[in-house]
PDB file of C-alpha atoms in Angstrom:
ATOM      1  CA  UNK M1242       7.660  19.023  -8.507  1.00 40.00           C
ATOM      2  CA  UNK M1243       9.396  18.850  -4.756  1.00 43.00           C
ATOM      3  CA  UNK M1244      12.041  16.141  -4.607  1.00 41.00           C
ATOM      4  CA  UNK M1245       9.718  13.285  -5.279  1.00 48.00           C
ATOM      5  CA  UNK M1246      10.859  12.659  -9.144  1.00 46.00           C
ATOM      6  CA  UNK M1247      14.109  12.147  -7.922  1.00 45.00           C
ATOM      7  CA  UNK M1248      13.447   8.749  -5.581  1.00 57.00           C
ATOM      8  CA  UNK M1249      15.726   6.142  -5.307  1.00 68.00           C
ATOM      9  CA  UNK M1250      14.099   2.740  -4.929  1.00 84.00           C
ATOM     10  CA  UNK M1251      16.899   1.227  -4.067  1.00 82.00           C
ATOM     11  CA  UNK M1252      14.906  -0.711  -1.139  1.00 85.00           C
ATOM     12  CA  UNK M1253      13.057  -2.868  -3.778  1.00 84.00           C
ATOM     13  CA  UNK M1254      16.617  -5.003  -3.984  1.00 81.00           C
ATOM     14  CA  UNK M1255      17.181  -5.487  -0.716  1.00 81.00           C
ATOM     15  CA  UNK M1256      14.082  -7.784   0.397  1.00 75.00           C
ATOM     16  CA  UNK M1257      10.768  -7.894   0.714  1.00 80.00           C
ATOM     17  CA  UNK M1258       8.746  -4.708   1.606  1.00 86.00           C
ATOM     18  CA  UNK M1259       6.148  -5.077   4.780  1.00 90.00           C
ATOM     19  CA  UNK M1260       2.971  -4.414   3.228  1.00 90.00           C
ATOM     20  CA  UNK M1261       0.093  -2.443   5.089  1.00 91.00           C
ATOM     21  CA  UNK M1262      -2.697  -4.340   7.342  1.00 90.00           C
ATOM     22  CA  UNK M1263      -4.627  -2.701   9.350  1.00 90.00           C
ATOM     23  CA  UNK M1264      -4.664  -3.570  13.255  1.00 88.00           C
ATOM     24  CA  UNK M1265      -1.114  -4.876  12.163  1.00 91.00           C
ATOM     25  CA  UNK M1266       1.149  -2.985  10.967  1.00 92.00           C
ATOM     26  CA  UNK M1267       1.587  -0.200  13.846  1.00 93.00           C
ATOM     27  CA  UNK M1268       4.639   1.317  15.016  1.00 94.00           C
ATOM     28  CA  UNK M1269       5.856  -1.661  17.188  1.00 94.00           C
ATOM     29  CA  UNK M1270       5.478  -4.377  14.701  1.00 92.00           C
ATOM     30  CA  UNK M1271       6.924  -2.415  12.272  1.00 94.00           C
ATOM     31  CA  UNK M1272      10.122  -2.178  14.594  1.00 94.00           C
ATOM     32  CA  UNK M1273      10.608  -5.833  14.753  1.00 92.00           C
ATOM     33  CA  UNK M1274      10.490  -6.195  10.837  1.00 90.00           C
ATOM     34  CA  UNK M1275      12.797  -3.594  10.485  1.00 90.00           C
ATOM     35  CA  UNK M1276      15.349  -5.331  12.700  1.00 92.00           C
ATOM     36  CA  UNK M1277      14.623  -8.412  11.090  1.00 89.00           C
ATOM     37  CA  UNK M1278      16.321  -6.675   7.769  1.00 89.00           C
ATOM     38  CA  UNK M1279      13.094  -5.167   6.368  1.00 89.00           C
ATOM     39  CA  UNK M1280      13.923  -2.292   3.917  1.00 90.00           C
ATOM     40  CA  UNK M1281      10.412  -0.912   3.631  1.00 92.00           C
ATOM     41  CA  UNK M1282       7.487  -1.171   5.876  1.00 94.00           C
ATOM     42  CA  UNK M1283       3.812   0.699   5.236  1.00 95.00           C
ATOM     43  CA  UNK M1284       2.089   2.090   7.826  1.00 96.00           C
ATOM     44  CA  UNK M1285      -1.290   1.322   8.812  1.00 96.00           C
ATOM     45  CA  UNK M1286      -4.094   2.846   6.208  1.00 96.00           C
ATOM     46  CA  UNK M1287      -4.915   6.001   7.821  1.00 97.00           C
ATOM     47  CA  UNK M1288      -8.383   8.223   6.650  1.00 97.00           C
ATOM     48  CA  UNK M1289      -7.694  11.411   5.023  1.00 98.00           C
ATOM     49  CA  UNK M1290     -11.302  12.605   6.281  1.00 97.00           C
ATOM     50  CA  UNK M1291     -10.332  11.350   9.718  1.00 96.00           C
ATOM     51  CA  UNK M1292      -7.004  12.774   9.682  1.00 96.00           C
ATOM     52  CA  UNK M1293      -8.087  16.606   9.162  1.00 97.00           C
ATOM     53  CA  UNK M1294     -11.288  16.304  11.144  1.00 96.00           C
ATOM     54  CA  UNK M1295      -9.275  14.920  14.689  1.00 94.00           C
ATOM     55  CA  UNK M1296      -8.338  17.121  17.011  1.00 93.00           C
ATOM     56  CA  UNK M1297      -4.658  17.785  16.411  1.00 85.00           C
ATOM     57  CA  UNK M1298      -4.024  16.107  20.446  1.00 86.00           C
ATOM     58  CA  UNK M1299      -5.952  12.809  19.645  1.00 91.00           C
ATOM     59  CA  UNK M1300      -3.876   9.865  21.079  1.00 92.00           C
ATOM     60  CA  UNK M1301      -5.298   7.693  18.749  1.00 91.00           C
ATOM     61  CA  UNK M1302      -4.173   9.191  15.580  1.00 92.00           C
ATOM     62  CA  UNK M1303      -0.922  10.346  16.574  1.00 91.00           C
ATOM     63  CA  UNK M1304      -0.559   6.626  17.801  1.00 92.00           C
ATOM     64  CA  UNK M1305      -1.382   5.804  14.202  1.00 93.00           C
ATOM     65  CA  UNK M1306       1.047   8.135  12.396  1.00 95.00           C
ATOM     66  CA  UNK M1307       3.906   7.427  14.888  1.00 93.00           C
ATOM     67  CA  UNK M1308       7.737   7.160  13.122  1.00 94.00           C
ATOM     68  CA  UNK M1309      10.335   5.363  16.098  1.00 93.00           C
ATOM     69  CA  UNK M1310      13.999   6.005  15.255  1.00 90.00           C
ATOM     70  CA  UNK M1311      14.147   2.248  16.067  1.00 91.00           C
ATOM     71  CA  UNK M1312      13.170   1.728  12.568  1.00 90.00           C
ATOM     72  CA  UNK M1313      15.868   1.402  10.685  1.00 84.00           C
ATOM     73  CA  UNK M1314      14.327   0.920   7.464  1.00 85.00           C
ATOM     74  CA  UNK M1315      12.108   3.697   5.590  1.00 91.00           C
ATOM     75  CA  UNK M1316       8.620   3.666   6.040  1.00 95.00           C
ATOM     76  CA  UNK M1317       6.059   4.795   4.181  1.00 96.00           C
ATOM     77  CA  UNK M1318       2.415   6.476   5.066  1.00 97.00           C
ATOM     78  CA  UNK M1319      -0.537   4.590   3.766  1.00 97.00           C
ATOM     79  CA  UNK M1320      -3.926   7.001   3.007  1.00 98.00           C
ATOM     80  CA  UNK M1321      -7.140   6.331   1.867  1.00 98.00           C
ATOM     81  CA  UNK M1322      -9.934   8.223   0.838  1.00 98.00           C
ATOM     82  CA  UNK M1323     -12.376   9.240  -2.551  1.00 98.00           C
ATOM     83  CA  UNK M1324     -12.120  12.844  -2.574  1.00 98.00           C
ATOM     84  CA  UNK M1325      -9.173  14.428  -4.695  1.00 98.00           C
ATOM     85  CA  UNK M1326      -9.078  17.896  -2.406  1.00 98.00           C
ATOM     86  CA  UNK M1327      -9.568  16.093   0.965  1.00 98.00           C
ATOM     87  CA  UNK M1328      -6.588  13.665  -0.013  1.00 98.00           C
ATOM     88  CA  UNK M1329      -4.715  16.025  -1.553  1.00 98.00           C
ATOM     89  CA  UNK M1330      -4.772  18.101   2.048  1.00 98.00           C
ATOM     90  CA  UNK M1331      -3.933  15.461   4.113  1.00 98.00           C
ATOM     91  CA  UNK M1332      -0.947  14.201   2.354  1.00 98.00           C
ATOM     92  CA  UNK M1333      -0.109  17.918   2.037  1.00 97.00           C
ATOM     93  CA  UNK M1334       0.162  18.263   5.834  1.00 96.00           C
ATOM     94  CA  UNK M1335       1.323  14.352   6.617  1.00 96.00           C
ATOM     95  CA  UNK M1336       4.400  14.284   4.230  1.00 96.00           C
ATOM     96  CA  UNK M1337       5.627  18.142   5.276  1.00 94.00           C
ATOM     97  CA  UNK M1338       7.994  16.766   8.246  1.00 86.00           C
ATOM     98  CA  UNK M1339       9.542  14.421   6.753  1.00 89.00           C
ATOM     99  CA  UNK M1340       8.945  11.494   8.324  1.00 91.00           C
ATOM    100  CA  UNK M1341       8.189   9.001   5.833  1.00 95.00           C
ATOM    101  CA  UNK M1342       9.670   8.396   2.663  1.00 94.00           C
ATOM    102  CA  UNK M1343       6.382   7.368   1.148  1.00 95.00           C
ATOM    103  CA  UNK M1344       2.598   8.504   0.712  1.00 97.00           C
ATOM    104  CA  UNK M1345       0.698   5.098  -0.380  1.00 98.00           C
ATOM    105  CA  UNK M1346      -2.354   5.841  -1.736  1.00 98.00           C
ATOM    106  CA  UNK M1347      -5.278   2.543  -0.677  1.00 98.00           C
ATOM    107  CA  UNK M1348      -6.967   1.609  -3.414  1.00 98.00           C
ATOM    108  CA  UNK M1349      -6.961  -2.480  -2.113  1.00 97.00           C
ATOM    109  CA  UNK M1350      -9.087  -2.660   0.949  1.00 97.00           C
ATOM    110  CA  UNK M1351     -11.937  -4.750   0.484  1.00 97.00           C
ATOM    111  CA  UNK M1352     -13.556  -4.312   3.576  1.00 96.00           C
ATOM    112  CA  UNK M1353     -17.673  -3.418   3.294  1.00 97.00           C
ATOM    113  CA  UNK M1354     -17.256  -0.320   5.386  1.00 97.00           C
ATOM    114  CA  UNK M1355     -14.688   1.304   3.436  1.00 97.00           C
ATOM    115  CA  UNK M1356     -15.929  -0.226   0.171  1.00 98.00           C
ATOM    116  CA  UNK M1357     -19.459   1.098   0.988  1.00 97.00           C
ATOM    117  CA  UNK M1358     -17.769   4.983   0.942  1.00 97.00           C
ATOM    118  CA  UNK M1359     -16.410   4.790  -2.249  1.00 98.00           C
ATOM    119  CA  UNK M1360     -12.995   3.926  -0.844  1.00 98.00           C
ATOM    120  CA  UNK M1361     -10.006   1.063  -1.064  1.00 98.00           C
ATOM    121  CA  UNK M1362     -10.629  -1.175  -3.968  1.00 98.00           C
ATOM    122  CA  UNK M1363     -14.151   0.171  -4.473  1.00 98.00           C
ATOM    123  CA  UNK M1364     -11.982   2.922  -6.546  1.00 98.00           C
ATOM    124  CA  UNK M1365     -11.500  -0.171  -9.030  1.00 97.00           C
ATOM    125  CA  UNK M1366     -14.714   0.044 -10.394  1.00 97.00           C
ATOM    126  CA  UNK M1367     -13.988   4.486 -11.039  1.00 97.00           C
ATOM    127  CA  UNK M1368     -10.574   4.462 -12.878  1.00 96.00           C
ATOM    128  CA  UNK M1369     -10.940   8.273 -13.902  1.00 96.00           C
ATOM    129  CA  UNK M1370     -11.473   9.220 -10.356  1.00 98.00           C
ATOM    130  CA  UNK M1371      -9.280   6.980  -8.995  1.00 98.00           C
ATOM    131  CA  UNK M1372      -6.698   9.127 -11.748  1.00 98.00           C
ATOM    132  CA  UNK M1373      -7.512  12.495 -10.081  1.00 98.00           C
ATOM    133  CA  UNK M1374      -7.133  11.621  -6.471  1.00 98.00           C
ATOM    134  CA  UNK M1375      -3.248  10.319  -7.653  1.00 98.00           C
ATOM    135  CA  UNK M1376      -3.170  13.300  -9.353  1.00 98.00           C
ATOM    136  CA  UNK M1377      -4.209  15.549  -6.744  1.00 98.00           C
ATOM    137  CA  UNK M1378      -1.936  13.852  -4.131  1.00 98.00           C
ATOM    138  CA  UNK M1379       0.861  13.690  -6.453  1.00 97.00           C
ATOM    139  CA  UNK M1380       0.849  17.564  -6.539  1.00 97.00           C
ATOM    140  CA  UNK M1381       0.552  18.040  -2.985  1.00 97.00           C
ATOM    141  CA  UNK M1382       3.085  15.295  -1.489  1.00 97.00           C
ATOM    142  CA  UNK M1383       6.691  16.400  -0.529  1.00 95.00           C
ATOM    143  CA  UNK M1384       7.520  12.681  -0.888  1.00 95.00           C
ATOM    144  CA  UNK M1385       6.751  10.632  -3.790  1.00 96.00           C
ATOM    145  CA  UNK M1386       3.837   9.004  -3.889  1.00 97.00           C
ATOM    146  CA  UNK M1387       2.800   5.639  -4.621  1.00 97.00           C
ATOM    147  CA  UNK M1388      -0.211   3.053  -5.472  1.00 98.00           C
ATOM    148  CA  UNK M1389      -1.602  -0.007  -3.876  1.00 97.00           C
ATOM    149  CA  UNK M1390      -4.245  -1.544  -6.011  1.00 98.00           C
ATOM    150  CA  UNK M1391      -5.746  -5.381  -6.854  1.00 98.00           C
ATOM    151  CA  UNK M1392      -6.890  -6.302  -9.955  1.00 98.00           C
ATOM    152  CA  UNK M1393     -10.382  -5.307  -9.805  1.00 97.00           C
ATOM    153  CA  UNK M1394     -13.556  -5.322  -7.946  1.00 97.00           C
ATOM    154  CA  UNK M1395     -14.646  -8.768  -9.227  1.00 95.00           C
ATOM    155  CA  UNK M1396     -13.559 -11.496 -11.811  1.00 92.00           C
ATOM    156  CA  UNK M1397     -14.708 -10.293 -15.149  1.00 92.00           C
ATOM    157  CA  UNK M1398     -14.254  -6.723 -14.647  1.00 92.00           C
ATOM    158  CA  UNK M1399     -10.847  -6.442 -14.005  1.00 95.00           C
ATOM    159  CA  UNK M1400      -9.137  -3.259 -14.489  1.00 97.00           C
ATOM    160  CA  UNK M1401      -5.875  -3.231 -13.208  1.00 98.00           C
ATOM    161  CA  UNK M1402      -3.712  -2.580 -16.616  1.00 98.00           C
ATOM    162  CA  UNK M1403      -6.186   0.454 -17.247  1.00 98.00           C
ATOM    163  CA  UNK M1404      -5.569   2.085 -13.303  1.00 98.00           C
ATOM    164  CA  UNK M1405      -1.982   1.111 -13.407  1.00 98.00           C
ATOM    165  CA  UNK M1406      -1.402   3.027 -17.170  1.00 98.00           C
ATOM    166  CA  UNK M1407      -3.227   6.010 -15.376  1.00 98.00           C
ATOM    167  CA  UNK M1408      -1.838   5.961 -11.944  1.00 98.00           C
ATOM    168  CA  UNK M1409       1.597   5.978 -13.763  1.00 97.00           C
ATOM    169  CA  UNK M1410       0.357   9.113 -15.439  1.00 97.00           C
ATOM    170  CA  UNK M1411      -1.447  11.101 -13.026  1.00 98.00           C
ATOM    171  CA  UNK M1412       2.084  10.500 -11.136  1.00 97.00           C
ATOM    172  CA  UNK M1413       2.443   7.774  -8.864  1.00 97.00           C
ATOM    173  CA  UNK M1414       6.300   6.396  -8.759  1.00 96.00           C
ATOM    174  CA  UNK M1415       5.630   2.564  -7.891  1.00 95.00           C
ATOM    175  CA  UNK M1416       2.668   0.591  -8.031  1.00 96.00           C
ATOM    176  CA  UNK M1417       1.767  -2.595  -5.539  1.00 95.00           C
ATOM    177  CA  UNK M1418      -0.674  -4.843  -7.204  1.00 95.00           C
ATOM    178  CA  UNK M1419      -2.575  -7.394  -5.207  1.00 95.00           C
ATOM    179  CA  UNK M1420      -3.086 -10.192  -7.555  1.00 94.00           C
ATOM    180  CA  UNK M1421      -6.383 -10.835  -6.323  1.00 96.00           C
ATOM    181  CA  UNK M1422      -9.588  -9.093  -7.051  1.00 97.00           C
ATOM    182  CA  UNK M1423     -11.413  -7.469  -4.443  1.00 97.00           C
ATOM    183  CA  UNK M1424     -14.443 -10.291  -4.308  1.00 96.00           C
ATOM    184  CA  UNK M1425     -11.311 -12.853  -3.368  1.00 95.00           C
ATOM    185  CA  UNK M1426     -11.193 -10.869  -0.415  1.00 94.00           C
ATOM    186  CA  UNK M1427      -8.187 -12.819   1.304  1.00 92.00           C
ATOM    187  CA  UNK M1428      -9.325 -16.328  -0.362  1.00 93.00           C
ATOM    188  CA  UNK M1429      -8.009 -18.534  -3.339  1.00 91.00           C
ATOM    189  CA  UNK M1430      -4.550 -17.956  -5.426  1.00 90.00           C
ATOM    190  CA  UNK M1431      -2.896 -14.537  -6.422  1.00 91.00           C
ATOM    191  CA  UNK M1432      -2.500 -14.849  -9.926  1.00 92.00           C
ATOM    192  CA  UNK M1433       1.111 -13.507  -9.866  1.00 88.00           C
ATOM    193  CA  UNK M1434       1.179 -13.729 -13.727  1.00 89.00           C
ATOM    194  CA  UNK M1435      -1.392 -10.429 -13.555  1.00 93.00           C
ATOM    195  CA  UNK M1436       1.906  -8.642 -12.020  1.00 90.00           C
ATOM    196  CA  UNK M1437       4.299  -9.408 -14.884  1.00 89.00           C
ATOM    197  CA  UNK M1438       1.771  -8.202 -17.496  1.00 94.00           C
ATOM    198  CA  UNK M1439       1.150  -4.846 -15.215  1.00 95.00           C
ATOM    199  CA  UNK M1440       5.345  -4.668 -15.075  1.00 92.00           C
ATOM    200  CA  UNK M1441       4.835  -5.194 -19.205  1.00 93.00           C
ATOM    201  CA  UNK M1442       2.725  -2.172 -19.709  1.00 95.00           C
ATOM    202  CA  UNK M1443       3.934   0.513 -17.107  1.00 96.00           C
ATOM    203  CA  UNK M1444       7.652   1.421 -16.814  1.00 94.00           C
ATOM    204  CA  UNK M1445       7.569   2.578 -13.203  1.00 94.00           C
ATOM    205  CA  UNK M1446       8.295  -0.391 -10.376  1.00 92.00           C
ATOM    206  CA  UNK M1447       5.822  -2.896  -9.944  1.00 92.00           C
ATOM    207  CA  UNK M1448       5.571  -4.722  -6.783  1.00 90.00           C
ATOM    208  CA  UNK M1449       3.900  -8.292  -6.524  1.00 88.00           C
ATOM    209  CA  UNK M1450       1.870  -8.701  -3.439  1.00 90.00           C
ATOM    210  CA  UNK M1451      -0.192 -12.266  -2.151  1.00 88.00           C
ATOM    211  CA  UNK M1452       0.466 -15.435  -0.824  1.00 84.00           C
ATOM    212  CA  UNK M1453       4.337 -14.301   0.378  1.00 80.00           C
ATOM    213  CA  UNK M1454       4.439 -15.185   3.506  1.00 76.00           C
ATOM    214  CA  UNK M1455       8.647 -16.802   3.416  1.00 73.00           C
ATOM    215  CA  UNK M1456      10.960 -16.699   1.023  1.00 70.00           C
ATOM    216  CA  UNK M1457      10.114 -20.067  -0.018  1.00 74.00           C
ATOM    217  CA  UNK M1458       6.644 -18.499  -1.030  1.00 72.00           C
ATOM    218  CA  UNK M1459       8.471 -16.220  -3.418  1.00 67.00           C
ATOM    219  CA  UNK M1460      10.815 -18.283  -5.363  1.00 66.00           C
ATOM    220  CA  UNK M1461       7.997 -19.543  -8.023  1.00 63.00           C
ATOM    221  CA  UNK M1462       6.046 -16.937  -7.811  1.00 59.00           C
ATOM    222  CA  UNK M1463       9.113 -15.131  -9.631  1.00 59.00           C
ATOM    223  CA  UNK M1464       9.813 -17.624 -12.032  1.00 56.00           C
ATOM    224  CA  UNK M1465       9.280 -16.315 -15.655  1.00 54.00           C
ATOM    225  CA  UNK M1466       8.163 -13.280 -14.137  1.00 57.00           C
ATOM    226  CA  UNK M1467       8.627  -9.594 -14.677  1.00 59.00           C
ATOM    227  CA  UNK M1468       8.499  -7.398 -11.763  1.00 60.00           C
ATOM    228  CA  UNK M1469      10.278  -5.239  -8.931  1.00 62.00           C
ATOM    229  CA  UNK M1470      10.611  -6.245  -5.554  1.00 67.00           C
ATOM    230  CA  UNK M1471       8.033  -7.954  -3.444  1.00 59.00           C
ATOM    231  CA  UNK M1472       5.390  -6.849  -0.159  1.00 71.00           C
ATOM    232  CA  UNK M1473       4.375  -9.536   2.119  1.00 64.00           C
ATOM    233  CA  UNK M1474       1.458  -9.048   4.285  1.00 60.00           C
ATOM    234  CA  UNK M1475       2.132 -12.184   6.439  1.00 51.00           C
ATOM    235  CA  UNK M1476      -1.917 -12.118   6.636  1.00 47.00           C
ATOM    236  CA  UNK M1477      -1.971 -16.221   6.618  1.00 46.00           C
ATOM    237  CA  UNK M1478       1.228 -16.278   8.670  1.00 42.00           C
ATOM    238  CA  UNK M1479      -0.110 -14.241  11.076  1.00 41.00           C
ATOM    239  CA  UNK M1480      -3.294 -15.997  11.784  1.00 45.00           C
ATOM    240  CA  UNK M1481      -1.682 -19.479  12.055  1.00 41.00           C
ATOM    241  CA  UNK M1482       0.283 -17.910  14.939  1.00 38.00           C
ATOM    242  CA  UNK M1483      -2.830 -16.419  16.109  1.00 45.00           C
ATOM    243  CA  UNK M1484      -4.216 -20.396  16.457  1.00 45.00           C
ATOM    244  CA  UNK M1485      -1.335 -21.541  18.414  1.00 42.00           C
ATOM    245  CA  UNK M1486      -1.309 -18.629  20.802  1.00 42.00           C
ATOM    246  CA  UNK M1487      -1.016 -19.843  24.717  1.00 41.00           C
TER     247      UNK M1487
END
């Protein structure tokens, strides 16, 4: 199955990952993580559907899916979607060049618009499809591929350890859990405790993800914990800087 079951994540002990944001996480800002000692950095989320249907010129999408050889960590692709063939396709196509090391498959975003399609963490609520479009991807990928996930659509209904045991076996290699569910939108406290029980019933690496924003952050978040690297999103970070902007 290609070269992806032989991955080294390696990366995982050498700091914290850059997790994806959209409007954020672009080539240029990726750069400056990267110098900054960054071993792993996600791309924007990028549309499978909007991938295949853009003319192949589009400056906006090759803007998107732009790899600088500044970046002297790895980085990997982030894609979202609902539909198994369209996904599979566009990873297909994306990961043939060999650009990333990567395919993250978006199962987090909590946004209405993307939510309202059946997409990002609205995939929460449809474990069985959420299986097949790993599955599908998984198969088509010449890189390994990966999941990014939070621990449900809403408190009460969470279904994280179910996703995660499938993910795992419709193939994904690593799994980054969001310890928040996706009606916390960006709000309250990751419950990092979710992670170690995910890490506890999967034996692929887990990544914890929420409320990292220094190292300081970290430190007892990990306490007691069992997991496999970190992925900061420096979401709060970045809009404290946004507040003191000249």
């Amino acid at each position: 199955s290609r070269l992806r079951s032989n991955m080294n994540f390696d990366f995982l002990n050498r700091g914290a990952m850059l997790a994806p944001m959209a409007g954020v996480t672009d080539m240029p800002f990726r750069v400056l993580c990267h110098e900054m000692g960054c071993p792993m950095a996600v791309s924007e989320m990028v549309s499978a559907k909007g991938y295949l249907l853009a003319p192949k010129d589009n400056r906006a999408t090759r803007e998107l899916l732009s790899v600088d050889e500044r970046e002297r960590g790895a980085v990997a692709l982030q894609l979202f979607g609902h539909e198994p063939e369209i996904m599979a396709r566009a990873a297909e196509e994306l990961t043939r060049g060999g650009r990333y090391a990567l395919l993250d498959i978006n199962m987090g975003c909590p946004v209405p618009k993307i939510v309202g399609n059946g997409e990002g963490s609205a995939l929460m609520k449809e474990p069985v499809r959420a299986a097949e479009i790993v599955a599908a991807v998984a198969k088509a990928s010449h890189v390994p591929v990966t999941v990014k996930m939070r621990l449900g659509f809403e408190a009460g209904s969470e279904t994280y350890l179910l996703l995660g045991q499938l993910a795992q076996e419709s193939g994904a290699q690593m799994i980054t859990l969001h310890a928040r569910t996706r009606s916390q939108f960006y709000e309250g406290r990751a419950d990092w405790s979710a992670i170690g029980k995910l890490k506890r019933r999967v034996s692929i690496p887990v990544v914890g993800n929420g409320d990292v924003t220094c190292w300081q952050d970290a430190l007892p978040l990990t306490l007691g914990q069992e997991f496999s690297g970190y992925a900061s999103a420096l979401r709060r970070l970045i809009r404290k800087l946004e507040h003191v902007r000249p």
